Short mmCIF file of C-alpha atoms and ligand atoms in Angstrom, two decimals:
data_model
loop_
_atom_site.label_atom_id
_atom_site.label_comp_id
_atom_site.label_asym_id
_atom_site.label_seq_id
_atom_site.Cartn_x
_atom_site.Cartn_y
_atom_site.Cartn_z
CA UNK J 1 13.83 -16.72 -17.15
CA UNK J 2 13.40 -15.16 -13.54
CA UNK J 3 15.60 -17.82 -11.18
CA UNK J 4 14.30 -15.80 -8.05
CA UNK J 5 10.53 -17.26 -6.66
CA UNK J 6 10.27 -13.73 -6.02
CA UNK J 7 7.84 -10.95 -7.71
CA UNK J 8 7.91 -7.17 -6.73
CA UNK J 9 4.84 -4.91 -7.06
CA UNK J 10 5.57 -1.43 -6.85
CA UNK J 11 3.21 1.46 -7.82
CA UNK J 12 4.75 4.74 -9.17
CA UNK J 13 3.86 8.42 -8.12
CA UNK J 14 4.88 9.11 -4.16
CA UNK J 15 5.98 4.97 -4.33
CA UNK J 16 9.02 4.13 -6.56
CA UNK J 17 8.65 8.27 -8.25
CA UNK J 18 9.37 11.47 -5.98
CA UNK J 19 5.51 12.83 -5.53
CA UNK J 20 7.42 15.94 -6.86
CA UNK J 21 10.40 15.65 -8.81
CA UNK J 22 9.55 12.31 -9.90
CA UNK J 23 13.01 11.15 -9.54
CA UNK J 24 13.57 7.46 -8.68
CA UNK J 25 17.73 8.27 -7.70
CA UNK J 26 17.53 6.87 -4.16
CA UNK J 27 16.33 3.19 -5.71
CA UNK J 28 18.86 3.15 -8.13
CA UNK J 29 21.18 1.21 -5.76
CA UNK J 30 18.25 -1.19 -5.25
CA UNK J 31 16.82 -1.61 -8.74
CA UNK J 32 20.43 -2.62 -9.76
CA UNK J 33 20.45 -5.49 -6.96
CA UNK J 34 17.30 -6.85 -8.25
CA UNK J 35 18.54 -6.84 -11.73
CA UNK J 36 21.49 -8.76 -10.81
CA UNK J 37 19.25 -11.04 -8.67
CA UNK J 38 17.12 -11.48 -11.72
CA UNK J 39 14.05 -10.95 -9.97
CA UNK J 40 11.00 -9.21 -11.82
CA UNK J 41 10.26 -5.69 -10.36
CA UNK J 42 6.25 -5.19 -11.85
CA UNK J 43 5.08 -1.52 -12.27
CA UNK J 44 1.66 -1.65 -10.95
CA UNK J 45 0.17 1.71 -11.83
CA UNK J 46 -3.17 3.94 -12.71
CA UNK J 47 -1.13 5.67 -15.84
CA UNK J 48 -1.58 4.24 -19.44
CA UNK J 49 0.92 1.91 -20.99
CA UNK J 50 1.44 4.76 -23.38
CA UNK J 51 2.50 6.92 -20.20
CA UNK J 52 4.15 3.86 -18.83
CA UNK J 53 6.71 2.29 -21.26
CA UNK J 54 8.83 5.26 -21.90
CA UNK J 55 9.70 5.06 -17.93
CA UNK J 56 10.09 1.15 -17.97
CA UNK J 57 12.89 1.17 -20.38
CA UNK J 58 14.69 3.86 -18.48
CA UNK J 59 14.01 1.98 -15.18
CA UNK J 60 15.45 -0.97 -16.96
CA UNK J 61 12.26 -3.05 -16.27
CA UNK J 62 10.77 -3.56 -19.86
CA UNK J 63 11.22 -7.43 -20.13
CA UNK J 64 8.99 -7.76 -16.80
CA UNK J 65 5.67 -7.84 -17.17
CA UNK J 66 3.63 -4.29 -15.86
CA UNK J 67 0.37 -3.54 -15.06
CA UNK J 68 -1.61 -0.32 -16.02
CA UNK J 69 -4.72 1.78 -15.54
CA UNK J 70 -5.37 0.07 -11.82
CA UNK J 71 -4.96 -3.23 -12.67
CA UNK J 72 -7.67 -3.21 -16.17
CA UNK J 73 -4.32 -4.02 -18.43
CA UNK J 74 -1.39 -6.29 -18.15
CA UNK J 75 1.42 -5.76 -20.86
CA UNK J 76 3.47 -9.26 -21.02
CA UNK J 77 6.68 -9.43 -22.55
CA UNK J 78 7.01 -11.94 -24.78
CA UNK J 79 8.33 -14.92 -22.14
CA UNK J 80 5.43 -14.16 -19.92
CA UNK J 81 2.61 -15.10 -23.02
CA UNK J 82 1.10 -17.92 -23.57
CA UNK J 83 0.10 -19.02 -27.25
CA UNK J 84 -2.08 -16.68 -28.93
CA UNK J 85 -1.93 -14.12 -26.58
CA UNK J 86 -0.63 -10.65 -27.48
CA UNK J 87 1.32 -8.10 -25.87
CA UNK J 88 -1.56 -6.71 -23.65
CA UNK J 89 -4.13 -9.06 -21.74
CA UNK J 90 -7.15 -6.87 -20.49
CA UNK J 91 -9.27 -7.73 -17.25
CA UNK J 92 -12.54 -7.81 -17.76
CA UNK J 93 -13.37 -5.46 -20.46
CA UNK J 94 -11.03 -3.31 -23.12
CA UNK J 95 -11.63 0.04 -24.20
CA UNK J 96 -13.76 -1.16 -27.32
CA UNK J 97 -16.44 -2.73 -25.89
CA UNK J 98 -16.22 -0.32 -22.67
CA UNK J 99 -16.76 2.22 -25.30
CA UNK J 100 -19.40 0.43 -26.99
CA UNK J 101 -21.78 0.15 -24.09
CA UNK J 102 -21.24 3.68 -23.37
CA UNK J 103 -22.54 4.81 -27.04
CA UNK J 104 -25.55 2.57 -25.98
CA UNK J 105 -26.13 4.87 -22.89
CA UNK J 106 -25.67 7.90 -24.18
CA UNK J 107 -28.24 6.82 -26.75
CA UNK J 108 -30.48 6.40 -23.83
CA UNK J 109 -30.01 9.82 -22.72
CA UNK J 110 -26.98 9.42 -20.26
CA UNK J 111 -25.22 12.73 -20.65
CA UNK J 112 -20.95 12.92 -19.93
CA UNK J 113 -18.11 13.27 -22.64
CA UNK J 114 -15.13 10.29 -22.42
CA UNK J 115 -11.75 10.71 -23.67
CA UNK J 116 -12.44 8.59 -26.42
CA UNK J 117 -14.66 11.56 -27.44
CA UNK J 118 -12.71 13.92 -27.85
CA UNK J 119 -8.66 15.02 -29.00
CA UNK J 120 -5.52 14.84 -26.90
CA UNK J 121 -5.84 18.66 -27.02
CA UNK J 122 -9.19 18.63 -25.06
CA UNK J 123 -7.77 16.13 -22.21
CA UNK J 124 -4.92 18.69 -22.56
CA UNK J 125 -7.57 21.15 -21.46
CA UNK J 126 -9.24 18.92 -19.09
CA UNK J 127 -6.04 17.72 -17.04
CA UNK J 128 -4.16 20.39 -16.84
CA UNK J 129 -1.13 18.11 -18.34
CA UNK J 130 1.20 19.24 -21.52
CA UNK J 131 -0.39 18.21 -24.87
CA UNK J 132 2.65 15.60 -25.05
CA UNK J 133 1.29 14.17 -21.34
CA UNK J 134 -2.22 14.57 -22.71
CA UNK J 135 -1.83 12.46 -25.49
CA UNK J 136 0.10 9.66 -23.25
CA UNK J 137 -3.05 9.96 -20.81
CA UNK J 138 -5.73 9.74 -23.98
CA UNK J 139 -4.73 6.14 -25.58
CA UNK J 140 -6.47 3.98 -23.23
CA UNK J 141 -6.70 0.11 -22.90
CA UNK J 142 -9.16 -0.43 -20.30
CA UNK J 143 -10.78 2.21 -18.68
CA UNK J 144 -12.63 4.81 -19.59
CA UNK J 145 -12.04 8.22 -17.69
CA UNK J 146 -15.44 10.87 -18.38
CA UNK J 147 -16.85 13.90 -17.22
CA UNK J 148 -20.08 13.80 -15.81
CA UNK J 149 -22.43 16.20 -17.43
CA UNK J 150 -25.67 15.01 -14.83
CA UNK J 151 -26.91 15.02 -11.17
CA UNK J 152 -25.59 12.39 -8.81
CA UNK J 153 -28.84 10.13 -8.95
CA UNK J 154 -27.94 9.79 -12.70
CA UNK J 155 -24.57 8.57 -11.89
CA UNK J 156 -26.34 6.46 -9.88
CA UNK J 157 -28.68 4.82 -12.27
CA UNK J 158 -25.70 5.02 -15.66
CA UNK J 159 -23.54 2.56 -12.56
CA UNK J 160 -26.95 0.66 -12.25
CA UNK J 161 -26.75 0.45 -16.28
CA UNK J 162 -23.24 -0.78 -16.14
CA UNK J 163 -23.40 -3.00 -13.85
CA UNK J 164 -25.65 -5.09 -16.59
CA UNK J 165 -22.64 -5.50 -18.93
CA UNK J 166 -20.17 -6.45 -15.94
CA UNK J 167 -18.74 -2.90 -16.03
CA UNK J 168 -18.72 -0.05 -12.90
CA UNK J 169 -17.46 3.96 -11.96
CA UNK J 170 -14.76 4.80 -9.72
CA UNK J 171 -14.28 8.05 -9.07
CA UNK J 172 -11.50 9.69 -9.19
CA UNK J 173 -10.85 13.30 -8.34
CA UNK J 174 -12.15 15.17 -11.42
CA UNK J 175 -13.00 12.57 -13.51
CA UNK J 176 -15.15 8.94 -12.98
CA UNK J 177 -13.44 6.09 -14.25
CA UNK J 178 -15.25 3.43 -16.34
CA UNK J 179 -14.08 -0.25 -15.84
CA UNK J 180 -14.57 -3.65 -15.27
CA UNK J 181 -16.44 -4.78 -12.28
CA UNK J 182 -13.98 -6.38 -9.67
CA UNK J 183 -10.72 -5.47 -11.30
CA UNK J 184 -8.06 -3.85 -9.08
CA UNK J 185 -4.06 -3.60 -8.72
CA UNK J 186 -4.68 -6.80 -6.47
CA UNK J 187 -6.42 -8.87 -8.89
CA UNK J 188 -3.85 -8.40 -11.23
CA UNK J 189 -1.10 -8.94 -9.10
CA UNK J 190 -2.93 -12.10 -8.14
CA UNK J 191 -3.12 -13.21 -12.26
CA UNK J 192 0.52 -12.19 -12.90
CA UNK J 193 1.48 -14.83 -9.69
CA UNK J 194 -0.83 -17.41 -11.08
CA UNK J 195 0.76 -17.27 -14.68
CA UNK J 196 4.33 -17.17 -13.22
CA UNK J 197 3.52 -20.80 -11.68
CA UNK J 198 2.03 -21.73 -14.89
CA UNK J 199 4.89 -20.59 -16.78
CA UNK J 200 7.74 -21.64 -14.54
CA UNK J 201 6.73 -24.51 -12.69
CA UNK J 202 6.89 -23.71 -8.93
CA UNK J 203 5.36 -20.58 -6.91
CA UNK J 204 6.55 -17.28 -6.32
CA UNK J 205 6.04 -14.97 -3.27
CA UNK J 206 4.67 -11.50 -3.69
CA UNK J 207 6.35 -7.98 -2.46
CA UNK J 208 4.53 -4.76 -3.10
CA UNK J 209 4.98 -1.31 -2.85
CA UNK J 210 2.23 1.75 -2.68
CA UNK J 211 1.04 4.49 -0.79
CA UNK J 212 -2.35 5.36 -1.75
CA UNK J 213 -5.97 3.99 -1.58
CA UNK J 214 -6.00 2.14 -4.81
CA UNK J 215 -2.77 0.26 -3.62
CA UNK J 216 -4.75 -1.45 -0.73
CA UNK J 217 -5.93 -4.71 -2.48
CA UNK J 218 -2.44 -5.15 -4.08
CA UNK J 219 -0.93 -4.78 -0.71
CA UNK J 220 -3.34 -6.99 0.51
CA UNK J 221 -2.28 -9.55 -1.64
CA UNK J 222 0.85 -9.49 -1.09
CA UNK J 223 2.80 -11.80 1.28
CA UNK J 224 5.12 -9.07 2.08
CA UNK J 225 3.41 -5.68 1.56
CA UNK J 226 5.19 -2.19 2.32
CA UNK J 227 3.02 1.00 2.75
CA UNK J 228 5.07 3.94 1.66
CA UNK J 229 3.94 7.27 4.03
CA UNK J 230 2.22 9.72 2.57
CA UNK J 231 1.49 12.70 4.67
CA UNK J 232 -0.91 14.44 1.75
CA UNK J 233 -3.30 11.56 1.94
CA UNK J 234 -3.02 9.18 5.04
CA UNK J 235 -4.25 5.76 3.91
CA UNK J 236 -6.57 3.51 6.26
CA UNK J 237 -5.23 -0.33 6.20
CA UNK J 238 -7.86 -2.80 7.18
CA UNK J 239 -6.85 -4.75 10.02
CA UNK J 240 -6.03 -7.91 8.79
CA UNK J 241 -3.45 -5.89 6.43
CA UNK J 242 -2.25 -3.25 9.27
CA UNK J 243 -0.82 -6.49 11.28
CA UNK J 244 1.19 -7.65 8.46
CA UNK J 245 2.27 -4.67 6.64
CA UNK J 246 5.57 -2.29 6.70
CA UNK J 247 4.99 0.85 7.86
CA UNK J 248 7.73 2.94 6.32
CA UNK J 249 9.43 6.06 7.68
CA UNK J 250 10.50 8.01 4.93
CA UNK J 251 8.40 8.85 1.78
CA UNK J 252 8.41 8.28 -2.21
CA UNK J 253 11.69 6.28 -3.41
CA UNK J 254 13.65 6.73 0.38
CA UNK J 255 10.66 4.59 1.75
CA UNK J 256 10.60 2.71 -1.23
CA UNK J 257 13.95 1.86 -0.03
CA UNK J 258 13.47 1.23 3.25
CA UNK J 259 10.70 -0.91 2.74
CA UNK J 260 12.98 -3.80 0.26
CA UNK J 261 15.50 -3.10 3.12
CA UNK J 262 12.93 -4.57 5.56
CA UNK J 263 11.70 -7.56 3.50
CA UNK J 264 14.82 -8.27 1.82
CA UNK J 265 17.92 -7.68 3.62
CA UNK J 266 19.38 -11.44 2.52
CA UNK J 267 18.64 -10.85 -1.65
MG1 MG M 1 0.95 6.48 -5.51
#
């Protein structure tokens, strides 16, 4: 049972993970502190669970709740469930009926191929990523990632069609990413706080970690948010959140660092 009123958000690649070697070493001293402390450290991340859980156990973070594929999935260790709830609580929509409504639009003449169309070996192909990596990235919960086969006005009018069944596209870089409508890494840090007062009786307060544009609503609601620099893609903080935020020096796992250091020098 966490004693701490304290949650931690962090998200993963160029956050808690090197943006290159993916090493985590400078947090170890830190992730060990909050272990002791007994205070929940949430990954908060666009990868699968599939991608995620491997790294969770070696992080030492797999009886804390986590949150995957921007915020469409929570995975709850058992403490954190309530009755008849399983291990993973979707937002919105899960893959099924994502997948369902998508059959119905391709039967109206909407033309793109999802992963759920096609092998591990093809998002091998697509990705770029090992077939081991490709088949981590293929087993979704939530979201839907596609290739769009059609002009931009058609994207247009199949996000028009979605929006009917409470469902939208993000895009991402290569692919666009079907989903819920109004789901984000903020929404379910704001869920995970709710159930945490629920569960334990009292509030918590919220610290996150991030350094991209998909980490913005988590940071922004967070009472202490830290943005991690990033010099590849230099993020734009609303105002509200620019007043309130840490800016941090250093990047990936150093800023990571630096950014608990700021918030939480007394832990
Ligand atoms: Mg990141």
């Amino acid at each position: 049972m966490p004693r701490a009123a304290l949650l931690i958000f962090t998200d993963l690649d160029g956050s808690l993970l090197d943006h290159h070697s993916y090493s985590w070493a400078p947090a170890s001293a830190w992730l060990a502190q909050l272990r002791r402390a007994n205070i929940p450290l949430i990954i908060n991340s666009s990868k699968t669970r599939a991608e995620v859980s491997a790294l969770s156990a070696e992080l030492g973070t797999s009886d804390a709740p986590c949150v995957v594929e921007n915020g469409a999935a929570i995975l709850l260790p058992p403490r954190w469930r309530q009755q008849q709830e399983g291990a993973v609580v979707t937002l919105g929509a899960d893959i099924g009926h994502i997948r369902r409504v998508l059959a119905e639009l391709r039967a109206q003449g909407f033309a793109f191929e999802g992963f759920g169309d096609v092998t591990p070996q093809r998002v091998a192909e697509w990705t770029g990523l090992p077939l081991p990596k490709a088949k981590l990235a293929w087993q979704r919960e939530a979201t839907e990632p596609l290739l769009w086969h059609e002009n931009e006005q058609r994207l247009e009018a199949f996000t028009q069609a979605l929006a009917q069944h409470q469902l939208t596209t993000v895009r991402g870089g290569r692919f666009v990413h079907v989903m819920a409508k109004d789901v984000d890494k903020g929404r379910a840090l704001i869920w995970l706080k709710a159930r945490y007062s629920t569960l334990f009786g009292h509030q918590c307060r919220c610290l996150a970690l991030g350094d991209g544009a998909n980490d913005i609503a988590m940071l922004s609601a967070a009472d202490m948010p830290v943005l991690i620099r990033n010099d590849a893609s230099r993020v734009q903080l609303p105002r509200e959140l620019k007043a309130r935020c840490y800016l941090t020096r250093e990047a990936g796992p150093t800023g990571w660092c630096e950014g608990l250091d700021h918030w939480l020098r007394k832990v």
